Structure formats: structure tokens, C-alpha cells
Tab-separated table of C-alpha atoms in Angstrom:
chain	number	residue	atom	x	y	z
D	1	MET	CA	1.021	10.375	38.349
D	2	HIS	CA	1.869	10.847	34.702
D	3	THR	CA	0.654	12.996	31.853
D	4	PRO	CA	-2.532	11.350	30.523
D	5	VAL	CA	-2.525	10.043	26.973
D	6	ARG	CA	-5.491	11.044	24.827
D	7	PRO	CA	-8.090	8.231	24.972
D	8	ASN	CA	-8.479	8.140	21.193
D	9	VAL	CA	-4.771	7.262	20.838
D	10	LEU	CA	-5.146	4.333	23.231
D	11	ASN	CA	-8.120	3.154	21.167
D	12	MET	CA	-5.974	2.918	18.025
D	13	VAL	CA	-4.983	-0.546	16.860
D	14	PRO	CA	-1.196	-0.772	16.381
D	15	TYR	CA	-0.055	-1.782	12.913
D	16	SER	CA	0.662	-5.504	12.708
D	17	PRO	CA	3.756	-6.054	10.507
D	18	GLY	CA	4.601	-9.409	9.014
D	19	LYS	CA	6.987	-11.502	11.107
D	20	PRO	CA	10.659	-10.832	10.255
D	21	ILE	CA	12.578	-13.733	8.746
D	22	GLU	CA	15.211	-13.813	11.503
D	23	GLU	CA	12.562	-13.908	14.235
D	24	VAL	CA	10.847	-16.898	12.630
D	25	LYS	CA	14.189	-18.686	12.277
D	26	ARG	CA	14.925	-18.169	15.968
D	27	GLU	CA	11.457	-19.111	17.187
D	28	LEU	CA	11.088	-22.273	15.122
D	29	GLY	CA	14.677	-23.330	14.678
D	30	LEU	CA	14.507	-23.060	10.890
D	31	GLU	CA	17.458	-22.498	8.581
D	32	THR	CA	15.450	-21.341	5.571
D	33	VAL	CA	12.434	-19.024	5.715
D	34	ILE	CA	10.533	-17.473	2.810
D	35	LYS	CA	8.695	-14.241	3.529
D	36	LEU	CA	5.610	-13.681	1.377
D	37	ALA	CA	3.793	-11.423	3.815
D	38	SER	CA	4.686	-7.778	3.181
D	39	ASN	CA	4.322	-7.216	-0.579
D	40	GLU	CA	8.028	-6.535	-0.982
D	41	ASN	CA	9.761	-6.751	-4.355
D	42	PRO	CA	11.419	-10.186	-4.683
D	43	MET	CA	13.684	-8.829	-7.424
D	44	GLY	CA	15.409	-6.612	-4.871
D	45	PRO	CA	16.158	-2.887	-5.149
D	46	SER	CA	16.701	-1.102	-8.415
D	47	PRO	CA	20.376	-1.610	-9.376
D	48	ARG	CA	20.586	2.040	-10.385
D	49	ALA	CA	19.305	3.039	-6.948
D	50	MET	CA	21.954	0.899	-5.238
D	51	GLU	CA	24.650	2.526	-7.349
D	52	ALA	CA	23.376	5.989	-6.411
D	53	ILE	CA	23.431	5.086	-2.722
D	54	ARG	CA	26.982	3.749	-2.876
D	55	GLY	CA	28.119	7.010	-4.415
D	56	ALA	CA	26.531	9.124	-1.686
D	57	VAL	CA	27.667	7.535	1.566
D	58	ALA	CA	30.499	10.055	2.003
D	59	ASP	CA	27.915	12.837	2.339
D	60	LEU	CA	25.915	11.370	5.212
D	61	ASN	CA	27.182	14.127	7.499
D	62	LEU	CA	25.071	16.600	5.496
D	63	TYR	CA	21.379	17.229	5.944
D	64	PRO	CA	19.181	16.280	2.988
D	65	ASP	CA	17.563	18.782	0.674
D	66	GLY	CA	14.494	19.717	2.697
D	67	ALA	CA	12.632	20.778	-0.437
D	68	GLY	CA	13.428	17.530	-2.298
D	69	TYR	CA	14.192	19.527	-5.437
D	70	GLY	CA	15.918	16.783	-7.438
D	71	LEU	CA	13.368	14.053	-6.700
D	72	LYS	CA	10.374	16.321	-7.218
D	73	HIS	CA	11.662	17.456	-10.594
D	74	ALA	CA	12.451	13.900	-11.664
D	75	ILE	CA	8.877	12.898	-10.776
D	76	SER	CA	7.554	16.000	-12.529
D	77	LYS	CA	9.450	15.191	-15.721
D	78	ARG	CA	8.367	11.541	-15.652
D	79	PHE	CA	4.646	12.128	-15.098
D	80	GLY	CA	4.012	15.627	-16.438
D	81	VAL	CA	2.854	17.061	-13.123
D	82	PRO	CA	4.214	20.471	-12.031
D	83	ALA	CA	6.733	20.255	-9.203
D	84	TYR	CA	4.555	22.552	-7.083
D	85	SER	CA	1.865	19.857	-7.139
D	86	ILE	CA	4.206	17.155	-5.802
D	87	VAL	CA	4.840	16.359	-2.135
D	88	LEU	CA	7.295	13.854	-0.679
D	89	GLY	CA	6.990	11.657	2.380
D	90	ASN	CA	8.731	9.105	4.545
D	91	GLY	CA	6.701	6.520	2.679
D	92	SER	CA	3.244	7.437	1.411
D	93	ASP	CA	2.103	6.619	4.979
D	94	GLU	CA	3.537	9.919	6.168
D	95	ILE	CA	1.632	11.818	3.495
D	96	ILE	CA	-1.575	10.115	4.657
D	97	GLN	CA	-0.838	11.246	8.200
D	98	ASN	CA	-0.038	14.776	7.079
D	99	ILE	CA	-3.313	14.950	5.150
D	100	GLY	CA	-5.082	14.077	8.382
D	101	LEU	CA	-3.145	16.749	10.258
D	102	ILE	CA	-4.136	19.531	7.872
D	103	PHE	CA	-7.796	18.583	7.360
D	104	LEU	CA	-9.058	16.928	10.549
D	105	GLY	CA	-9.472	18.611	13.910
D	106	ASN	CA	-13.031	18.291	15.173
D	107	PRO	CA	-14.863	15.277	16.633
D	108	THR	CA	-17.611	15.854	14.083
D	109	ASP	CA	-15.227	15.523	11.110
D	110	GLU	CA	-15.763	12.353	9.095
D	111	VAL	CA	-13.435	10.147	7.061
D	112	ILE	CA	-14.864	7.560	4.647
D	113	ALA	CA	-12.926	4.436	3.686
D	114	ALA	CA	-13.664	0.931	2.472
D	115	THR	CA	-13.331	-2.138	4.652
D	116	PRO	CA	-11.177	-4.126	4.428
D	117	SER	CA	-8.576	-1.724	3.140
D	118	PHE	CA	-5.280	-0.169	4.194
D	119	SER	CA	-5.257	0.329	7.965
D	120	ARG	CA	-3.677	3.804	7.926
D	121	TYR	CA	-6.907	5.420	6.731
D	122	GLU	CA	-8.726	4.475	9.901
D	123	ALA	CA	-5.626	5.255	11.958
D	124	VAL	CA	-5.481	8.839	10.725
D	125	ALA	CA	-9.131	9.334	11.690
D	126	ARG	CA	-8.612	7.794	15.128
D	127	LEU	CA	-5.519	9.910	15.733
D	128	ALA	CA	-7.511	13.052	14.959
D	129	ASP	CA	-10.310	11.812	17.259
D	130	CYS	CA	-12.879	12.123	14.502
D	131	LYS	CA	-15.366	9.694	12.983
D	132	ILE	CA	-14.374	6.896	10.612
D	133	VAL	CA	-17.144	5.687	8.311
D	134	ASN	CA	-16.245	2.209	7.043
D	135	VAL	CA	-18.104	1.096	3.906
D	136	PRO	CA	-17.880	-2.658	3.211
D	137	LEU	CA	-16.516	-3.850	-0.117
D	138	ASN	CA	-19.068	-5.383	-2.467
D	139	ASN	CA	-19.407	-9.109	-3.168
D	140	GLY	CA	-16.577	-8.915	-5.698
D	141	LEU	CA	-14.249	-7.503	-2.996
D	142	ARG	CA	-14.269	-4.181	-4.843
D	143	HIS	CA	-15.001	-0.670	-3.600
D	144	ASP	CA	-18.733	0.043	-3.428
D	145	LEU	CA	-18.451	3.587	-4.734
D	146	LYS	CA	-22.208	4.160	-4.784
D	147	ALA	CA	-22.415	3.307	-1.094
D	148	MET	CA	-19.381	5.465	-0.345
D	149	ALA	CA	-20.924	8.437	-2.145
D	150	ALA	CA	-24.195	7.855	-0.286
D	151	ALA	CA	-22.285	7.959	3.024
D	152	VAL	CA	-21.104	11.551	2.425
D	153	THR	CA	-22.534	14.130	4.820
D	154	SER	CA	-21.878	17.804	5.475
D	155	ASN	CA	-19.191	16.667	7.954
D	156	THR	CA	-17.238	14.543	5.475
D	157	LYS	CA	-13.716	15.855	4.959
D	158	LEU	CA	-11.788	12.965	3.352
D	159	ILE	CA	-12.500	9.845	1.309
D	160	PHE	CA	-9.737	7.266	0.890
D	161	ILE	CA	-9.784	4.873	-2.068
D	162	ALA	CA	-6.933	2.374	-2.401
D	163	ASN	CA	-6.628	1.646	-6.100
D	164	PRO	CA	-5.626	-1.171	-6.339
D	165	ASN	CA	-6.967	-2.097	-2.937
D	166	ASN	CA	-4.879	-3.673	-0.209
D	167	PRO	CA	-5.548	-6.460	0.838
D	168	THR	CA	-7.850	-7.575	-2.003
D	169	GLY	CA	-5.870	-6.521	-5.109
D	170	THR	CA	-9.010	-5.272	-6.883
D	171	ILE	CA	-9.353	-1.993	-8.768
D	172	VAL	CA	-11.736	0.881	-9.359
D	173	THR	CA	-12.238	1.748	-13.025
D	174	LYS	CA	-12.243	5.218	-14.570
D	175	THR	CA	-15.897	4.863	-15.543
D	176	GLU	CA	-16.853	4.000	-11.963
D	177	PHE	CA	-14.740	6.776	-10.499
D	178	ASP	CA	-16.144	9.447	-12.822
D	179	ALA	CA	-19.695	8.505	-11.789
D	180	PHE	CA	-18.603	8.591	-8.147
D	181	MET	CA	-16.978	12.017	-8.461
D	182	ALA	CA	-20.183	13.410	-9.971
D	183	ASP	CA	-21.919	12.545	-6.684
D	184	VAL	CA	-19.231	13.856	-4.316
D	185	PRO	CA	-19.230	17.556	-3.405
D	186	ASP	CA	-16.137	19.588	-4.273
D	187	SER	CA	-15.637	20.324	-0.567
D	188	VAL	CA	-14.569	16.696	0.033
D	189	THR	CA	-10.967	15.699	-0.700
D	190	VAL	CA	-10.721	12.296	-2.405
D	191	ILE	CA	-7.433	10.466	-1.920
D	192	LEU	CA	-6.515	7.815	-4.502
D	193	ASP	CA	-3.846	5.617	-2.933
D	194	GLU	CA	-1.950	4.269	-5.947
D	195	ALA	CA	0.819	2.398	-4.119
D	196	TYR	CA	0.508	-0.482	-6.616
D	197	TYR	CA	0.051	1.755	-9.664
D	198	GLU	CA	2.832	0.152	-11.725
D	199	PHE	CA	1.222	-3.280	-11.410
D	200	ALA	CA	-2.229	-2.051	-12.457
D	201	CYS	CA	-1.675	0.725	-14.975
D	202	GLN	CA	-2.020	-1.541	-18.030
D	203	ALA	CA	-5.474	-2.792	-17.017
D	204	PRO	CA	-8.318	-1.624	-19.279
D	205	ASP	CA	-10.114	1.445	-17.876
D	206	TYR	CA	-7.737	1.717	-14.911
D	207	LEU	CA	-7.583	5.329	-13.811
D	208	SER	CA	-4.720	7.567	-12.800
D	209	SER	CA	-5.114	10.428	-10.347
D	210	ILE	CA	-3.033	12.763	-12.525
D	211	PRO	CA	-5.672	13.986	-15.041
D	212	TYR	CA	-7.999	14.923	-12.179
D	213	ILE	CA	-5.299	16.914	-10.404
D	214	LEU	CA	-4.254	18.683	-13.601
D	215	ALA	CA	-7.921	19.543	-14.168
D	216	GLY	CA	-8.116	21.182	-10.742
D	217	ARG	CA	-10.281	18.540	-9.067
D	218	ASN	CA	-10.096	18.039	-5.321
D	219	VAL	CA	-8.165	14.781	-5.684
D	220	VAL	CA	-4.859	13.578	-4.212
D	221	GLY	CA	-2.828	10.720	-5.715
D	222	LEU	CA	-0.355	8.778	-3.569
D	223	ARG	CA	2.467	6.609	-4.903
D	224	THR	CA	5.563	4.931	-3.542
D	225	PHE	CA	9.004	3.585	-4.384
D	226	SER	CA	8.474	0.675	-1.967
D	227	LYS	CA	6.805	-1.789	-4.333
D	228	ALA	CA	7.745	-1.836	-8.023
D	229	TYR	CA	11.088	-0.093	-7.423
D	230	GLY	CA	12.101	-2.255	-4.455
D	231	LEU	CA	12.980	0.561	-2.049
D	232	ALA	CA	10.720	-0.355	0.878
D	233	GLY	CA	13.600	-0.091	3.365
D	234	LEU	CA	14.302	3.535	2.427
D	235	ARG	CA	10.725	4.721	3.061
D	236	VAL	CA	10.144	7.188	0.238
D	237	GLY	CA	6.736	8.022	-1.165
D	238	TYR	CA	5.267	10.895	-3.128
D	239	GLY	CA	1.946	12.482	-3.798
D	240	PHE	CA	0.266	14.474	-6.541
D	241	VAL	CA	-1.824	17.211	-4.954
D	242	PRO	CA	-3.770	20.304	-6.001
D	243	SER	CA	-1.456	23.287	-5.618
D	244	TRP	CA	-3.463	24.677	-2.710
D	245	ILE	CA	-2.774	21.515	-0.658
D	246	GLU	CA	1.001	21.503	-1.229
D	247	ASP	CA	1.692	24.494	1.028
D	248	PRO	CA	-0.158	23.281	4.163
D	249	ILE	CA	1.333	19.793	3.826
D	250	ASN	CA	4.819	21.290	3.705
D	251	ARG	CA	4.007	23.379	6.771
D	252	ALA	CA	2.849	20.299	8.709
D	253	ARG	CA	5.458	17.742	7.658
D	254	LEU	CA	8.626	16.964	9.570
D	255	THR	CA	11.755	18.859	8.590
D	256	PHE	CA	14.032	16.759	6.336
D	257	ASN	CA	11.381	14.028	6.230
D	258	VAL	CA	12.968	12.203	3.263
D	259	ASN	CA	16.635	11.410	3.783
D	260	ASN	CA	19.507	11.946	1.358
D	261	LEU	CA	19.869	8.329	0.278
D	262	ALA	CA	16.130	7.936	-0.264
D	263	GLN	CA	15.970	11.008	-2.479
D	264	LEU	CA	18.940	9.977	-4.606
D	265	ALA	CA	17.724	6.376	-4.857
D	266	GLY	CA	14.269	7.583	-5.895
D	267	VAL	CA	15.690	9.651	-8.762
D	268	ALA	CA	17.801	6.719	-9.957
D	269	ALA	CA	15.043	4.125	-9.580
D	270	LEU	CA	12.583	6.252	-11.512
D	271	ALA	CA	14.878	5.985	-14.533
D	272	ASP	CA	15.428	2.227	-14.136
D	273	ASP	CA	12.829	0.958	-16.598
D	274	ASP	CA	14.658	-2.354	-17.021
D	275	HIS	CA	14.228	-3.190	-13.348
D	276	VAL	CA	10.524	-2.375	-13.464
D	277	ARG	CA	10.082	-4.531	-16.591
D	278	ARG	CA	11.813	-7.462	-14.864
D	279	THR	CA	9.618	-6.940	-11.822
D	280	MET	CA	6.431	-6.917	-13.888
D	281	ALA	CA	7.442	-10.057	-15.822
D	282	ASN	CA	8.237	-11.945	-12.621
D	283	ASN	CA	4.981	-10.756	-11.095
D	284	ALA	CA	2.817	-11.904	-13.987
D	285	LYS	CA	4.397	-15.361	-13.930
D	286	GLY	CA	4.164	-15.502	-10.144
D	287	LEU	CA	0.477	-14.601	-10.059
D	288	ASP	CA	-0.232	-17.484	-12.442
D	289	ILE	CA	1.672	-19.936	-10.238
D	290	LEU	CA	0.005	-18.804	-7.011
D	291	VAL	CA	-3.532	-18.616	-8.394
D	292	LYS	CA	-3.298	-22.033	-10.028
D	293	GLY	CA	-1.852	-23.627	-6.887
D	294	LEU	CA	-4.469	-22.055	-4.625
D	295	GLN	CA	-7.365	-22.949	-6.897
D	296	GLU	CA	-6.214	-26.571	-7.120
D	297	GLU	CA	-6.784	-26.792	-3.357
D	298	GLY	CA	-10.273	-25.275	-3.583
D	299	ALA	CA	-9.449	-21.650	-2.808
D	300	THR	CA	-11.297	-18.722	-4.412
D	301	VAL	CA	-8.976	-15.987	-5.679
D	302	PRO	CA	-10.304	-12.665	-7.054
D	303	PRO	CA	-8.346	-11.112	-9.941
D	304	SER	CA	-5.337	-9.232	-8.572
D	305	HIS	CA	-3.815	-6.072	-10.044
D	306	THR	CA	-0.988	-6.035	-7.501
D	307	ASN	CA	1.986	-8.126	-6.412
D	308	PHE	CA	-0.098	-10.295	-4.082
D	309	VAL	CA	-3.209	-12.465	-4.058
D	310	PHE	CA	-6.038	-12.543	-1.533
D	311	ALA	CA	-7.372	-16.071	-1.327
D	312	ASP	CA	-10.475	-17.378	0.406
D	313	ILE	CA	-9.455	-20.885	1.509
D	314	HIS	CA	-12.963	-21.594	2.870
D	315	ARG	CA	-11.770	-22.548	6.332
D	316	GLN	CA	-10.294	-20.695	9.275
D	317	ALA	CA	-7.012	-19.371	7.907
D	318	ARG	CA	-5.106	-18.787	11.152
D	319	PRO	CA	-4.298	-22.509	11.704
D	320	VAL	CA	-3.179	-22.737	8.063
D	321	PHE	CA	-1.015	-19.658	8.549
D	322	ASP	CA	0.558	-21.271	11.630
D	323	ALA	CA	1.175	-24.552	9.783
D	324	LEU	CA	2.819	-22.710	6.887
D	325	LEU	CA	4.962	-20.810	9.367
D	326	ARG	CA	6.254	-24.070	10.798
D	327	LYS	CA	7.263	-24.987	7.247
D	328	GLY	CA	9.176	-21.727	6.899
D	329	ILE	CA	6.612	-19.827	4.791
D	330	ILE	CA	5.420	-16.452	6.120
D	331	VAL	CA	2.134	-15.138	4.682
D	332	ARG	CA	-0.599	-12.851	6.070
D	333	PRO	CA	-3.623	-14.295	7.861
D	334	GLY	CA	-6.924	-12.684	6.918
D	335	ASP	CA	-8.238	-12.274	10.446
D	336	ILE	CA	-6.178	-9.086	10.845
D	337	PHE	CA	-8.328	-7.640	8.031
D	338	GLY	CA	-11.593	-8.964	9.463
D	339	THR	CA	-11.680	-11.786	6.890
D	340	PRO	CA	-10.789	-14.925	8.886
D	341	THR	CA	-10.993	-17.418	5.997
D	342	TYR	CA	-8.520	-15.526	3.787
D	343	LEU	CA	-4.762	-15.553	3.279
D	344	ARG	CA	-2.802	-12.792	1.554
D	345	ILE	CA	0.265	-14.086	-0.265
D	346	THR	CA	2.923	-11.882	-1.847
D	347	VAL	CA	4.421	-12.898	-5.187
D	348	GLY	CA	7.993	-14.069	-4.623
D	349	THR	CA	10.642	-15.421	-6.927
D	350	GLU	CA	9.641	-18.364	-9.092
D	351	ALA	CA	11.274	-20.779	-6.640
D	352	GLU	CA	9.565	-19.132	-3.674
D	353	ASN	CA	6.169	-19.259	-5.366
D	354	HIS	CA	6.534	-22.975	-6.063
D	355	ALA	CA	7.707	-23.545	-2.476
D	356	PHE	CA	4.566	-21.859	-1.178
D	357	VAL	CA	2.301	-23.925	-3.435
D	358	GLU	CA	3.986	-27.142	-2.307
D	359	ALA	CA	3.713	-26.205	1.377
D	360	PHE	CA	0.101	-25.020	1.011
D	361	ARG	CA	-0.859	-28.247	-0.771
D	362	SER	CA	0.725	-30.293	2.014
D	363	VAL	CA	-1.046	-28.332	4.748
D	364	MET	CA	-4.457	-28.426	3.075
D	365	ARG	CA	-4.257	-32.156	2.409
D	366	GLU	CA	-3.179	-33.061	5.940
D	367	PRO	CA	-5.743	-31.212	8.110
D	368	ALA	CA	-5.021	-33.431	11.112
D	369	LYS	CA	-1.559	-31.844	11.364
D	370	ILE	CA	-2.847	-28.287	11.440
């Protein structure tokens, strides 16, 4: 006999990460593999962050600052949000989980999220053994905010909105969000997941969570150093929260949840505007290359405000994914999102983007070899 695991945990779907480069090399006997599956920054980490890490390795015997004072105040100075309205996490994923821990606890509690969207929203509901209400995206692969507002009941505790959305790359506008908030009761906490904020913030009418939080609205904004700043391997995210949410999150989170190197790298990366500019320039050029190459082979690609594209190739995508893998190109097949004719492709370096287009063209024009 053994201690029984809660049934709701066994009903959770484990996260499916993209295949690691070394694993693909071993499995297929390839010398060169290009990974365009996990929305990582092809420009690498912020150089300033790397310098900060090198200067801190002698202090690894010391515990990190549990309060994250330096990183919180750097974020506060950069974005004009009081430090007491900032929380840190081992990636923004941990903050999502902590939000679930402090708000969800009854089987009748409800969480609303779009589908397809980031899998951790449903996971946090399943872990709490409460109800997940999935609202399909509209025909433009964008959040259907009217339908999400209509799904609110007296049991609704949380609404997650990925803006931009993963895996589709589409955004919610400020005009749409303001109309949505007018229909959502103040008792419901709305979480704006802004993991790709830096890629989208120049879009007309794109909204930021910050003005709503400063105005005292029941809104949480989540951001990360994993994407634009290239620190995915350090796992450091942050959130803007109403002051009354900061205390319970800090009670629930793990002690020393953000390590020393992550905190120091975050401070340094936040000041590395040159690295972000290089990242944005590479991304804009890369999106053009990918979209053009995909469209030339008949794919439909919605406008992306991220560092990836979500392409409907109008055929089952899993065999195409497998064929690309054999050519040393790792992308994401859409069936894991419930969209079996789609591929999600991360923007790489210019050479990597062209390599994908060449491999995709070859695969699509030789269907007998798939």
C-alpha cells in the first residue's frame, strides 16, 4: 500500500517541453540541430546579465535575498510601480501557481481562460481541484472577451488573459479590455499574462496592466526575463499586483524562490536596452522571413506580436513536424494545443530562419516523403 495521490493531480496533463537539441542529435544521428520550438531568445542572454553573473559566483555559498529588494526596486524604478506592488517568482509560472494557491480551494471555484492558450492556467485549476471554464478563441485566433465575460458566475475567482497569447501571438487591445472590465465584477481577479510584453508594446492600442493596478483595479500583470532579455535558463519572472495581493503571495511562495544569480542578472538585464533593441530588430526581420516562407507554401499565418508565428498549414501538422525533425529543425506541433493543422515556429537567427524556410519548403513539396 502507498499514500494515495489526489485524483485531480493524476488527471493533470504534464507539460510537454520542446525536444532538447542534444536528444534530437542522439536519436537521429544529426550533427546540426536548430531549435525553434520554445520561444527562446536567439540573440542569447543579455551581455550585462552575463557580466553580473560572472562577478557573483564567489558568493554562491550565501542564500539569496529572500525579499528580492534590489530586483524589485530596479523594476519599480523602470516601470513606476511601487515596490510593494511587485512580486517575484521562479519564472512567471510560479506566480501563476501561487495565485492559484491563495485564491482557489473549493471544488465550486471557477477559473476562466481561453483555449488554446498557455497550459499553466488550466493546470492551476486542476491542481486546486476546481472548475476550469475554457472559452474558445474567436475566428481570428483572438480572445473572445465578450464570451469570457458572459461565462462569469458567482463562483468565478480568476480570469487569465495571455496578452499576447501563446500559442497564437495575437493581442487584446485596450479598447476591448476596458469594455470587458466593465462587465466583470470587482470580486474577480483578472490576470494579464504579459510574458511577451516587449515584443507587443509598440502595437497601436496595446494595453499594459500597470495603469489598472495603479488605479486600484483587481488586475495582476505578469512579466518575465525569459524572452526579450534571454534569461530563460535562470527562471526569473515578476508580477505587478494590487497591494492587498502582495502579502498573501509572499506568505504562500517558497522561501528564497528566486536565486542570487537570477536576481542580479535581472537587475543588469533590465538596464540593457541595447540588447533588447538588437532582439527586437532581429525579431522583426525574422517574422518577415518566416511569414513569407510559410505563405509561399500555402500556410495561413495570423499577425504575431511575439517572437513566434502560429501557422495553419492546412494539413495534419504532426507528420510535417516529424519530417522537419529528421532534417534537424525542431518546431512545435499544433496537436498539443488542440489545433492539429498548425505549427508554432520560434524566430531564430537570420540563418536559422532561412534554414527553416528551406526545410519546410522541401517537406511541403515532397509529401510522399513525409
